[in-house]
Amino acid sequence: MQMPTTRLLSVLSLALAAAATAHAEQVSVAVAANFTAPMQKIAAAFEADTGHKAELSFGATGKFYAQITNGAPFQILLSADDTTPAKLEREGKVVANSRFTYAIGTLVLWSAKDGYVDAKGAVLKTGDFKHLAIANPKLAPYGLAATQVMDKLGLTATLQPRFVQGENIAQTYQFVATGNAQLGFVALSQVMVDGKIAQGSAWQVPADMHEPIRQDAALLETGKGNAAATALMQYLKGGKAKGIIKSYGYSF
């Protein structure tokens, strides 16, 4: 007896889904803290589109470097800079020629209070704030960029006593969001939703005031031969991922 067309299509769809699941793999990804929100969206889309699952860990790039060199089983690094992946490649921890810039970050001076930070950042000179949050410049590229901005403005010595230092850019954001610091240097991606500052007030720091925050992706040697790792590296270059990345204020 011939199977009805609709039932046949249903059976074929189930068979294809089962086959995709059987071949699906998981990839462990170390993700720079500033890229938390966009990567969560990308990982969900990646799983829906490919069946592969991305297991995400978020933190400071400097800490990830230490963990990777000490044998942590990450398979992909999404760094907050381009120097750390390059260094890991020189040390034989990255698959040769796998590195590429997946995003260029934007630094902002942000306050959770409306109207507190002006459009040119003059509050750094005139404000009576007690605490200014920055990420640890030795571990977090956004923290390093913040110090370069203050150096350029000639304000480092004046402002240093007011610094509250976050281990990474996520903790730095929390200091400001909770009011423990009146303002701080964070990533635009942390405060932007649909192309606008979601809350509070901000000064988008001109790109020429610090070294470019080129964020590189790298396939680690531990991910070599992992289908999910290879697929995710390609997915990050695709239109859907780039659309998500752009919506959080990054450029390419």
PDB file of C-alpha atoms in Angstrom:
ATOM      1  CA  MET A   1       0.000   0.000   0.000  1.00  0.00           C
ATOM      2  CA  GLN A   2       1.345   3.417  -1.019  1.00  0.00           C
ATOM      3  CA  MET A   3       1.978   5.896   1.790  1.00  0.00           C
ATOM      4  CA  PRO A   4       0.051   9.222   1.483  1.00  0.00           C
ATOM      5  CA  THR A   5       2.257  12.120   0.292  1.00  0.00           C
ATOM      6  CA  THR A   6       1.753  14.213   3.443  1.00  0.00           C
ATOM      7  CA  ARG A   7       2.690  11.321   5.695  1.00  0.00           C
ATOM      8  CA  LEU A   8       5.694  10.480   3.523  1.00  0.00           C
ATOM      9  CA  LEU A   9       6.933  14.076   3.785  1.00  0.00           C
ATOM     10  CA  SER A  10       6.439  13.965   7.547  1.00  0.00           C
ATOM     11  CA  VAL A  11       8.451  10.764   7.839  1.00  0.00           C
ATOM     12  CA  LEU A  12      11.222  12.199   5.651  1.00  0.00           C
ATOM     13  CA  SER A  13      11.342  15.367   7.769  1.00  0.00           C
ATOM     14  CA  LEU A  14      11.663  13.311  10.945  1.00  0.00           C
ATOM     15  CA  ALA A  15      14.382  11.197   9.366  1.00  0.00           C
ATOM     16  CA  LEU A  16      16.324  14.267   8.273  1.00  0.00           C
ATOM     17  CA  ALA A  17      15.966  15.837  11.731  1.00  0.00           C
ATOM     18  CA  ALA A  18      17.179  12.629  13.351  1.00  0.00           C
ATOM     19  CA  ALA A  19      20.146  12.488  10.997  1.00  0.00           C
ATOM     20  CA  ALA A  20      21.046  16.110  11.758  1.00  0.00           C
ATOM     21  CA  THR A  21      20.826  15.445  15.487  1.00  0.00           C
ATOM     22  CA  ALA A  22      22.998  12.378  15.154  1.00  0.00           C
ATOM     23  CA  HIS A  23      25.727  14.410  13.485  1.00  0.00           C
ATOM     24  CA  ALA A  24      25.344  17.477  15.723  1.00  0.00           C
ATOM     25  CA  GLU A  25      28.265  18.293  17.954  1.00  0.00           C
ATOM     26  CA  GLN A  26      29.018  20.704  20.778  1.00  0.00           C
ATOM     27  CA  VAL A  27      31.683  23.386  20.857  1.00  0.00           C
ATOM     28  CA  SER A  28      33.073  25.088  23.964  1.00  0.00           C
ATOM     29  CA  VAL A  29      33.524  28.820  23.390  1.00  0.00           C
ATOM     30  CA  ALA A  30      35.409  31.346  25.535  1.00  0.00           C
ATOM     31  CA  VAL A  31      33.664  34.675  24.932  1.00  0.00           C
ATOM     32  CA  ALA A  32      34.884  38.140  25.886  1.00  0.00           C
ATOM     33  CA  ALA A  33      32.482  39.626  28.441  1.00  0.00           C
ATOM     34  CA  ASN A  34      31.555  42.599  26.239  1.00  0.00           C
ATOM     35  CA  PHE A  35      30.163  40.194  23.643  1.00  0.00           C
ATOM     36  CA  THR A  36      27.785  38.403  26.034  1.00  0.00           C
ATOM     37  CA  ALA A  37      24.420  39.612  24.716  1.00  0.00           C
ATOM     38  CA  PRO A  38      25.112  39.280  20.981  1.00  0.00           C
ATOM     39  CA  MET A  39      26.768  35.875  21.396  1.00  0.00           C
ATOM     40  CA  GLN A  40      23.806  34.506  23.325  1.00  0.00           C
ATOM     41  CA  LYS A  41      21.575  35.440  20.390  1.00  0.00           C
ATOM     42  CA  ILE A  42      24.049  34.089  17.832  1.00  0.00           C
ATOM     43  CA  ALA A  43      24.387  30.783  19.706  1.00  0.00           C
ATOM     44  CA  ALA A  44      20.609  30.315  19.719  1.00  0.00           C
ATOM     45  CA  ALA A  45      20.391  31.046  15.983  1.00  0.00           C
ATOM     46  CA  PHE A  46      23.394  28.806  15.304  1.00  0.00           C
ATOM     47  CA  GLU A  47      21.772  25.865  17.086  1.00  0.00           C
ATOM     48  CA  ALA A  48      18.453  26.410  15.311  1.00  0.00           C
ATOM     49  CA  ASP A  49      20.139  26.620  11.901  1.00  0.00           C
ATOM     50  CA  THR A  50      22.755  23.878  12.230  1.00  0.00           C
ATOM     51  CA  GLY A  51      21.781  21.615  15.126  1.00  0.00           C
ATOM     52  CA  HIS A  52      25.193  22.200  16.715  1.00  0.00           C
ATOM     53  CA  LYS A  53      25.310  23.562  20.248  1.00  0.00           C
ATOM     54  CA  ALA A  54      27.695  26.276  21.466  1.00  0.00           C
ATOM     55  CA  GLU A  55      28.552  26.044  25.167  1.00  0.00           C
ATOM     56  CA  LEU A  56      29.454  29.605  26.187  1.00  0.00           C
ATOM     57  CA  SER A  57      31.739  30.871  28.953  1.00  0.00           C
ATOM     58  CA  PHE A  58      32.077  34.633  29.507  1.00  0.00           C
ATOM     59  CA  GLY A  59      34.957  36.529  31.062  1.00  0.00           C
ATOM     60  CA  ALA A  60      38.040  38.689  30.661  1.00  0.00           C
ATOM     61  CA  THR A  61      40.277  37.975  27.693  1.00  0.00           C
ATOM     62  CA  GLY A  62      43.393  38.024  29.877  1.00  0.00           C
ATOM     63  CA  LYS A  63      41.948  35.343  32.140  1.00  0.00           C
ATOM     64  CA  PHE A  64      40.963  33.210  29.182  1.00  0.00           C
ATOM     65  CA  TYR A  65      44.526  33.448  27.898  1.00  0.00           C
ATOM     66  CA  ALA A  66      45.836  32.103  31.200  1.00  0.00           C
ATOM     67  CA  GLN A  67      43.249  29.327  31.249  1.00  0.00           C
ATOM     68  CA  ILE A  68      43.947  28.263  27.661  1.00  0.00           C
ATOM     69  CA  THR A  69      47.702  28.161  28.199  1.00  0.00           C
ATOM     70  CA  ASN A  70      47.048  26.017  31.286  1.00  0.00           C
ATOM     71  CA  GLY A  71      45.022  23.489  29.309  1.00  0.00           C
ATOM     72  CA  ALA A  72      41.408  24.670  29.617  1.00  0.00           C
ATOM     73  CA  PRO A  73      39.310  22.715  27.082  1.00  0.00           C
ATOM     74  CA  PHE A  74      37.956  25.675  25.116  1.00  0.00           C
ATOM     75  CA  GLN A  75      37.770  25.110  21.368  1.00  0.00           C
ATOM     76  CA  ILE A  76      37.101  28.658  20.156  1.00  0.00           C
ATOM     77  CA  LEU A  77      38.189  32.001  21.607  1.00  0.00           C
ATOM     78  CA  LEU A  78      36.172  35.124  20.868  1.00  0.00           C
ATOM     79  CA  SER A  79      38.628  37.662  22.182  1.00  0.00           C
ATOM     80  CA  ALA A  80      38.127  41.320  23.077  1.00  0.00           C
ATOM     81  CA  ASP A  81      41.340  42.153  21.212  1.00  0.00           C
ATOM     82  CA  ASP A  82      43.450  40.929  18.303  1.00  0.00           C
ATOM     83  CA  THR A  83      46.729  40.571  20.199  1.00  0.00           C
ATOM     84  CA  THR A  84      45.731  37.671  22.466  1.00  0.00           C
ATOM     85  CA  PRO A  85      44.696  35.319  19.619  1.00  0.00           C
ATOM     86  CA  ALA A  86      47.862  36.293  17.720  1.00  0.00           C
ATOM     87  CA  LYS A  87      49.963  35.473  20.772  1.00  0.00           C
ATOM     88  CA  LEU A  88      48.227  32.127  21.211  1.00  0.00           C
ATOM     89  CA  GLU A  89      48.866  31.345  17.555  1.00  0.00           C
ATOM     90  CA  ARG A  90      52.569  32.062  17.975  1.00  0.00           C
ATOM     91  CA  GLU A  91      52.540  29.710  20.952  1.00  0.00           C
ATOM     92  CA  GLY A  92      50.962  26.915  18.904  1.00  0.00           C
ATOM     93  CA  LYS A  93      47.563  27.040  20.623  1.00  0.00           C
ATOM     94  CA  VAL A  94      45.605  28.320  17.602  1.00  0.00           C
ATOM     95  CA  VAL A  95      45.020  26.636  14.247  1.00  0.00           C
ATOM     96  CA  ALA A  96      47.140  28.516  11.708  1.00  0.00           C
ATOM     97  CA  ASN A  97      45.289  31.075   9.567  1.00  0.00           C
ATOM     98  CA  SER A  98      41.993  30.571  11.432  1.00  0.00           C
ATOM     99  CA  ARG A  99      41.966  34.025  13.042  1.00  0.00           C
ATOM    100  CA  PHE A 100      39.687  36.794  11.789  1.00  0.00           C
ATOM    101  CA  THR A 101      38.158  39.991  13.166  1.00  0.00           C
ATOM    102  CA  TYR A 102      34.516  39.277  14.002  1.00  0.00           C
ATOM    103  CA  ALA A 103      33.767  42.761  15.408  1.00  0.00           C
ATOM    104  CA  ILE A 104      35.282  46.149  16.183  1.00  0.00           C
ATOM    105  CA  GLY A 105      34.140  47.404  19.566  1.00  0.00           C
ATOM    106  CA  THR A 106      33.061  50.866  20.680  1.00  0.00           C
ATOM    107  CA  LEU A 107      33.884  52.342  24.088  1.00  0.00           C
ATOM    108  CA  VAL A 108      31.373  54.535  25.925  1.00  0.00           C
ATOM    109  CA  LEU A 109      31.375  56.539  29.125  1.00  0.00           C
ATOM    110  CA  TRP A 110      28.042  55.613  30.690  1.00  0.00           C
ATOM    111  CA  SER A 111      25.902  56.464  33.691  1.00  0.00           C
ATOM    112  CA  ALA A 112      22.673  54.800  34.734  1.00  0.00           C
ATOM    113  CA  LYS A 113      21.339  58.305  35.434  1.00  0.00           C
ATOM    114  CA  ASP A 114      19.577  60.214  32.673  1.00  0.00           C
ATOM    115  CA  GLY A 115      21.354  63.434  31.721  1.00  0.00           C
ATOM    116  CA  TYR A 116      24.409  62.763  33.891  1.00  0.00           C
ATOM    117  CA  VAL A 117      26.931  62.100  31.108  1.00  0.00           C
ATOM    118  CA  ASP A 118      27.025  64.796  28.440  1.00  0.00           C
ATOM    119  CA  ALA A 119      27.541  64.161  24.736  1.00  0.00           C
ATOM    120  CA  LYS A 120      31.234  65.155  24.855  1.00  0.00           C
ATOM    121  CA  GLY A 121      32.308  63.549  28.117  1.00  0.00           C
ATOM    122  CA  ALA A 122      32.984  66.861  29.872  1.00  0.00           C
ATOM    123  CA  VAL A 123      31.604  65.306  33.063  1.00  0.00           C
ATOM    124  CA  LEU A 124      35.038  63.714  33.536  1.00  0.00           C
ATOM    125  CA  LYS A 125      36.453  67.190  34.173  1.00  0.00           C
ATOM    126  CA  THR A 126      33.486  68.897  35.806  1.00  0.00           C
ATOM    127  CA  GLY A 127      31.557  66.155  37.622  1.00  0.00           C
ATOM    128  CA  ASP A 128      31.562  65.695  41.375  1.00  0.00           C
ATOM    129  CA  PHE A 129      31.325  61.917  41.136  1.00  0.00           C
ATOM    130  CA  LYS A 130      33.026  59.748  43.753  1.00  0.00           C
ATOM    131  CA  HIS A 131      33.659  56.640  41.693  1.00  0.00           C
ATOM    132  CA  LEU A 132      34.568  55.955  38.058  1.00  0.00           C
ATOM    133  CA  ALA A 133      34.393  52.307  36.989  1.00  0.00           C
ATOM    134  CA  ILE A 134      36.888  50.835  34.543  1.00  0.00           C
ATOM    135  CA  ALA A 135      37.784  47.263  33.655  1.00  0.00           C
ATOM    136  CA  ASN A 136      41.205  45.959  34.678  1.00  0.00           C
ATOM    137  CA  PRO A 137      43.434  47.221  31.834  1.00  0.00           C
ATOM    138  CA  LYS A 138      45.811  44.273  32.292  1.00  0.00           C
ATOM    139  CA  LEU A 139      43.031  41.780  31.587  1.00  0.00           C
ATOM    140  CA  ALA A 140      40.360  43.609  29.609  1.00  0.00           C
ATOM    141  CA  PRO A 141      41.020  45.486  26.335  1.00  0.00           C
ATOM    142  CA  TYR A 142      38.129  47.874  27.028  1.00  0.00           C
ATOM    143  CA  GLY A 143      39.830  48.808  30.281  1.00  0.00           C
ATOM    144  CA  LEU A 144      43.067  49.458  28.419  1.00  0.00           C
ATOM    145  CA  ALA A 145      41.204  51.643  25.934  1.00  0.00           C
ATOM    146  CA  ALA A 146      39.675  53.604  28.833  1.00  0.00           C
ATOM    147  CA  THR A 147      43.122  54.354  30.252  1.00  0.00           C
ATOM    148  CA  GLN A 148      44.279  55.540  26.823  1.00  0.00           C
ATOM    149  CA  VAL A 149      41.334  57.950  26.652  1.00  0.00           C
ATOM    150  CA  MET A 150      42.091  59.406  30.076  1.00  0.00           C
ATOM    151  CA  ASP A 151      45.786  59.705  29.185  1.00  0.00           C
ATOM    152  CA  LYS A 152      44.851  61.593  26.028  1.00  0.00           C
ATOM    153  CA  LEU A 153      42.628  63.939  28.034  1.00  0.00           C
ATOM    154  CA  GLY A 154      45.367  64.455  30.616  1.00  0.00           C
ATOM    155  CA  LEU A 155      43.065  63.273  33.403  1.00  0.00           C
ATOM    156  CA  THR A 156      44.658  60.023  34.563  1.00  0.00           C
ATOM    157  CA  ALA A 157      46.398  61.428  37.652  1.00  0.00           C
ATOM    158  CA  THR A 158      43.288  63.380  38.686  1.00  0.00           C
ATOM    159  CA  LEU A 159      40.849  60.526  38.212  1.00  0.00           C
ATOM    160  CA  GLN A 160      42.906  57.562  39.407  1.00  0.00           C
ATOM    161  CA  PRO A 161      41.926  57.952  43.092  1.00  0.00           C
ATOM    162  CA  ARG A 162      38.291  57.558  42.045  1.00  0.00           C
ATOM    163  CA  PHE A 163      38.773  54.343  40.038  1.00  0.00           C
ATOM    164  CA  VAL A 164      36.674  51.295  40.867  1.00  0.00           C
ATOM    165  CA  GLN A 165      38.174  48.430  38.908  1.00  0.00           C
ATOM    166  CA  GLY A 166      36.153  45.543  37.533  1.00  0.00           C
ATOM    167  CA  GLU A 167      37.758  42.208  36.787  1.00  0.00           C
ATOM    168  CA  ASN A 168      36.133  42.362  33.353  1.00  0.00           C
ATOM    169  CA  ILE A 169      33.795  44.630  31.444  1.00  0.00           C
ATOM    170  CA  ALA A 170      30.696  42.767  32.731  1.00  0.00           C
ATOM    171  CA  GLN A 171      31.602  43.499  36.363  1.00  0.00           C
ATOM    172  CA  THR A 172      32.453  47.087  35.417  1.00  0.00           C
ATOM    173  CA  TYR A 173      28.993  47.503  33.916  1.00  0.00           C
ATOM    174  CA  GLN A 174      27.439  46.128  37.117  1.00  0.00           C
ATOM    175  CA  PHE A 175      29.273  48.716  39.225  1.00  0.00           C
ATOM    176  CA  VAL A 176      27.616  51.487  37.214  1.00  0.00           C
ATOM    177  CA  ALA A 177      24.223  49.822  36.777  1.00  0.00           C
ATOM    178  CA  THR A 178      23.850  49.328  40.538  1.00  0.00           C
ATOM    179  CA  GLY A 179      24.982  52.880  41.368  1.00  0.00           C
ATOM    180  CA  ASN A 180      28.148  51.783  43.189  1.00  0.00           C
ATOM    181  CA  ALA A 181      29.918  53.977  40.633  1.00  0.00           C
ATOM    182  CA  GLN A 182      28.242  57.083  39.271  1.00  0.00           C
ATOM    183  CA  LEU A 183      29.718  56.469  35.813  1.00  0.00           C
ATOM    184  CA  GLY A 184      32.155  54.195  34.041  1.00  0.00           C
ATOM    185  CA  PHE A 185      33.761  53.147  30.769  1.00  0.00           C
ATOM    186  CA  VAL A 186      31.890  50.185  29.299  1.00  0.00           C
ATOM    187  CA  ALA A 187      31.236  48.612  25.918  1.00  0.00           C
ATOM    188  CA  LEU A 188      28.532  50.189  23.765  1.00  0.00           C
ATOM    189  CA  SER A 189      27.082  46.708  23.241  1.00  0.00           C
ATOM    190  CA  GLN A 190      26.210  46.536  26.949  1.00  0.00           C
ATOM    191  CA  VAL A 191      23.989  49.625  26.913  1.00  0.00           C
ATOM    192  CA  MET A 192      22.632  49.646  23.354  1.00  0.00           C
ATOM    193  CA  VAL A 193      19.369  48.024  22.291  1.00  0.00           C
ATOM    194  CA  ASP A 194      18.041  48.392  18.746  1.00  0.00           C
ATOM    195  CA  GLY A 195      20.499  51.164  17.946  1.00  0.00           C
ATOM    196  CA  LYS A 196      19.727  53.327  21.006  1.00  0.00           C
ATOM    197  CA  ILE A 197      21.074  53.722  24.537  1.00  0.00           C
ATOM    198  CA  ALA A 198      18.598  51.631  26.534  1.00  0.00           C
ATOM    199  CA  GLN A 199      18.795  53.692  29.721  1.00  0.00           C
ATOM    200  CA  GLY A 200      20.828  56.408  31.384  1.00  0.00           C
ATOM    201  CA  SER A 201      23.209  58.688  29.534  1.00  0.00           C
ATOM    202  CA  ALA A 202      26.394  58.125  27.572  1.00  0.00           C
ATOM    203  CA  TRP A 203      29.289  59.630  25.646  1.00  0.00           C
ATOM    204  CA  GLN A 204      30.359  57.497  22.715  1.00  0.00           C
ATOM    205  CA  VAL A 205      34.140  57.880  22.768  1.00  0.00           C
ATOM    206  CA  PRO A 206      35.616  58.858  19.383  1.00  0.00           C
ATOM    207  CA  ALA A 207      37.556  55.954  17.893  1.00  0.00           C
ATOM    208  CA  ASP A 208      40.710  58.049  17.442  1.00  0.00           C
ATOM    209  CA  MET A 209      41.071  58.513  21.201  1.00  0.00           C
ATOM    210  CA  HIS A 210      42.303  54.965  21.748  1.00  0.00           C
ATOM    211  CA  GLU A 211      43.739  52.035  19.842  1.00  0.00           C
ATOM    212  CA  PRO A 212      41.111  50.181  17.770  1.00  0.00           C
ATOM    213  CA  ILE A 213      39.311  47.476  19.728  1.00  0.00           C
ATOM    214  CA  ARG A 214      39.604  44.770  17.085  1.00  0.00           C
ATOM    215  CA  GLN A 215      38.016  41.620  18.420  1.00  0.00           C
ATOM    216  CA  ASP A 216      39.372  38.444  16.835  1.00  0.00           C
ATOM    217  CA  ALA A 217      37.968  34.948  16.745  1.00  0.00           C
ATOM    218  CA  ALA A 218      40.372  32.007  16.753  1.00  0.00           C
ATOM    219  CA  LEU A 219      39.924  28.266  16.332  1.00  0.00           C
ATOM    220  CA  LEU A 220      41.989  26.684  19.075  1.00  0.00           C
ATOM    221  CA  GLU A 221      43.986  23.509  18.454  1.00  0.00           C
ATOM    222  CA  THR A 222      41.617  21.702  20.820  1.00  0.00           C
ATOM    223  CA  GLY A 223      38.780  22.458  18.376  1.00  0.00           C
ATOM    224  CA  LYS A 224      40.549  21.133  15.307  1.00  0.00           C
ATOM    225  CA  GLY A 225      38.378  18.482  13.681  1.00  0.00           C
ATOM    226  CA  ASN A 226      35.277  19.438  15.674  1.00  0.00           C
ATOM    227  CA  ALA A 227      32.431  19.964  13.207  1.00  0.00           C
ATOM    228  CA  ALA A 228      30.588  22.371  15.514  1.00  0.00           C
ATOM    229  CA  ALA A 229      33.718  24.510  15.968  1.00  0.00           C
ATOM    230  CA  THR A 230      34.318  24.702  12.216  1.00  0.00           C
ATOM    231  CA  ALA A 231      30.652  25.510  11.590  1.00  0.00           C
ATOM    232  CA  LEU A 232      30.552  28.263  14.222  1.00  0.00           C
ATOM    233  CA  MET A 233      33.658  29.968  12.842  1.00  0.00           C
ATOM    234  CA  GLN A 234      31.929  30.108   9.443  1.00  0.00           C
ATOM    235  CA  TYR A 235      28.593  31.129  10.968  1.00  0.00           C
ATOM    236  CA  LEU A 236      30.181  34.189  12.580  1.00  0.00           C
ATOM    237  CA  LYS A 237      31.111  35.425   9.097  1.00  0.00           C
ATOM    238  CA  GLY A 238      27.566  35.026   7.774  1.00  0.00           C
ATOM    239  CA  GLY A 239      24.831  37.570   7.299  1.00  0.00           C
ATOM    240  CA  LYS A 240      22.629  36.519  10.211  1.00  0.00           C
ATOM    241  CA  ALA A 241      25.448  36.727  12.760  1.00  0.00           C
ATOM    242  CA  LYS A 242      26.707  40.021  11.332  1.00  0.00           C
ATOM    243  CA  GLY A 243      23.216  41.494  11.563  1.00  0.00           C
ATOM    244  CA  ILE A 244      23.058  40.628  15.261  1.00  0.00           C
ATOM    245  CA  ILE A 245      26.563  41.960  15.889  1.00  0.00           C
ATOM    246  CA  LYS A 246      25.798  45.245  14.136  1.00  0.00           C
ATOM    247  CA  SER A 247      22.594  45.718  16.138  1.00  0.00           C
ATOM    248  CA  TYR A 248      24.704  45.959  19.305  1.00  0.00           C
ATOM    249  CA  GLY A 249      26.810  48.839  18.021  1.00  0.00           C
ATOM    250  CA  TYR A 250      29.809  46.966  16.668  1.00  0.00           C
ATOM    251  CA  SER A 251      31.367  47.644  13.293  1.00  0.00           C
ATOM    252  CA  PHE A 252      33.483  45.481  10.989  1.00  0.00           C
TER     253      PHE A 252
END
